[in-house]
Amino acid sequence: MEIDVLQQQCLACRRCGLCETRTNVVFGMGVPDAEVMFVGEGPGASEDEQGLPFVGRSGQLLNHYLEAIDLSRETNVYIANIVKCRPPQNRDPLPEESQACMPWLRQQFQCIRPKIVVCLGRVAAQQMMDPGFSISRDHGKFFEKQGTLFMATYHPAALLRYPVNKPAVFGDFVNLREKITQICEHTY
Ligand code: SF4
């Protein structure tokens, strides 16, 4: 299925209770055949308002890290979230909400077929990689799962609260750049 068709279907989704409080469904944005995909936990207030992922202050910070290694959502990456509708008060998505929404993300993977997936924050890492995943212990490490490489780093919103972790995230992005040069054919 084309990703545009999938997006149109997702925009009408009412599979979980988050549809009652959302302004917009935040499906995702970026290059449809990106080799690198970023996955966060869910939209915040700015994202809900605009219908686009990572467009608030944390999104601006993410853009800086992307630019530092020649990545951008306009040219070579795709960005999405575990849940496509904003959880009220920016709480973590409930397990049943993540479960209801994951089929959309799985279909996005099937359309995009990324070689590398970067999980932004604990919620995405635990959902995508391992329920016991610890960001502070395992950020920046690559794990292979069904032919795709997964890595996790701190969520940019957490970095705004705890800037002390910014150098660690920069290191993770340097690792990411190295991995891209090793296994991706078209990213740069
Ligand atoms: S969060 Fe996901 S499953 Fe729930 S209504 Fe929104 S798109 Fe549908």
Short mmCIF file of N, CA, C and O in Angstrom, two decimals, residues 47 55 70 72 76 81 83 99 117-118 120 128:
data_model
loop_
_atom_site.label_atom_id
_atom_site.label_comp_id
_atom_site.label_asym_id
_atom_site.label_seq_id
_atom_site.Cartn_x
_atom_site.Cartn_y
_atom_site.Cartn_z
N GLU A 47 2.27 19.47 18.26
CA GLU A 47 2.08 18.45 17.23
C GLU A 47 0.59 18.21 16.98
O GLU A 47 0.13 18.10 15.84
N VAL A 55 7.32 19.14 16.13
CA VAL A 55 7.36 20.51 15.60
C VAL A 55 7.44 21.56 16.71
O VAL A 55 7.57 22.74 16.43
N ASP A 70 23.85 15.62 8.88
CA ASP A 70 23.34 15.71 7.50
C ASP A 70 22.05 14.92 7.27
O ASP A 70 21.86 14.32 6.20
N SER A 72 17.70 15.18 7.51
CA SER A 72 16.56 16.07 7.68
C SER A 72 15.31 15.36 7.20
O SER A 72 15.38 14.46 6.35
N ASN A 76 15.94 12.97 3.86
CA ASN A 76 16.40 11.58 3.98
C ASN A 76 15.93 10.80 5.21
O ASN A 76 16.44 9.70 5.43
N ASN A 81 5.42 8.37 15.41
CA ASN A 81 5.26 8.08 16.84
C ASN A 81 4.56 6.75 17.05
O ASN A 81 3.89 6.24 16.15
N VAL A 83 1.99 6.28 19.26
CA VAL A 83 0.56 6.63 19.14
C VAL A 83 0.43 7.91 18.32
O VAL A 83 1.25 8.82 18.43
N GLN A 99 -1.17 -0.48 22.01
CA GLN A 99 -1.54 -1.72 21.31
C GLN A 99 -2.50 -1.43 20.15
O GLN A 99 -2.36 -1.98 19.06
N VAL A 117 16.20 2.03 12.63
CA VAL A 117 15.13 2.70 13.38
C VAL A 117 15.73 3.26 14.66
O VAL A 117 16.38 2.53 15.41
N VAL A 118 15.54 4.55 14.87
CA VAL A 118 16.03 5.20 16.10
C VAL A 118 14.83 5.52 16.98
O VAL A 118 13.93 6.28 16.59
N LEU A 120 13.16 7.30 20.06
CA LEU A 120 13.40 8.51 20.84
C LEU A 120 12.70 8.37 22.18
O LEU A 120 11.48 8.50 22.27
N MET A 128 9.33 -0.86 21.13
CA MET A 128 9.89 -1.34 19.87
C MET A 128 11.00 -2.38 20.07
O MET A 128 11.23 -3.21 19.21
#
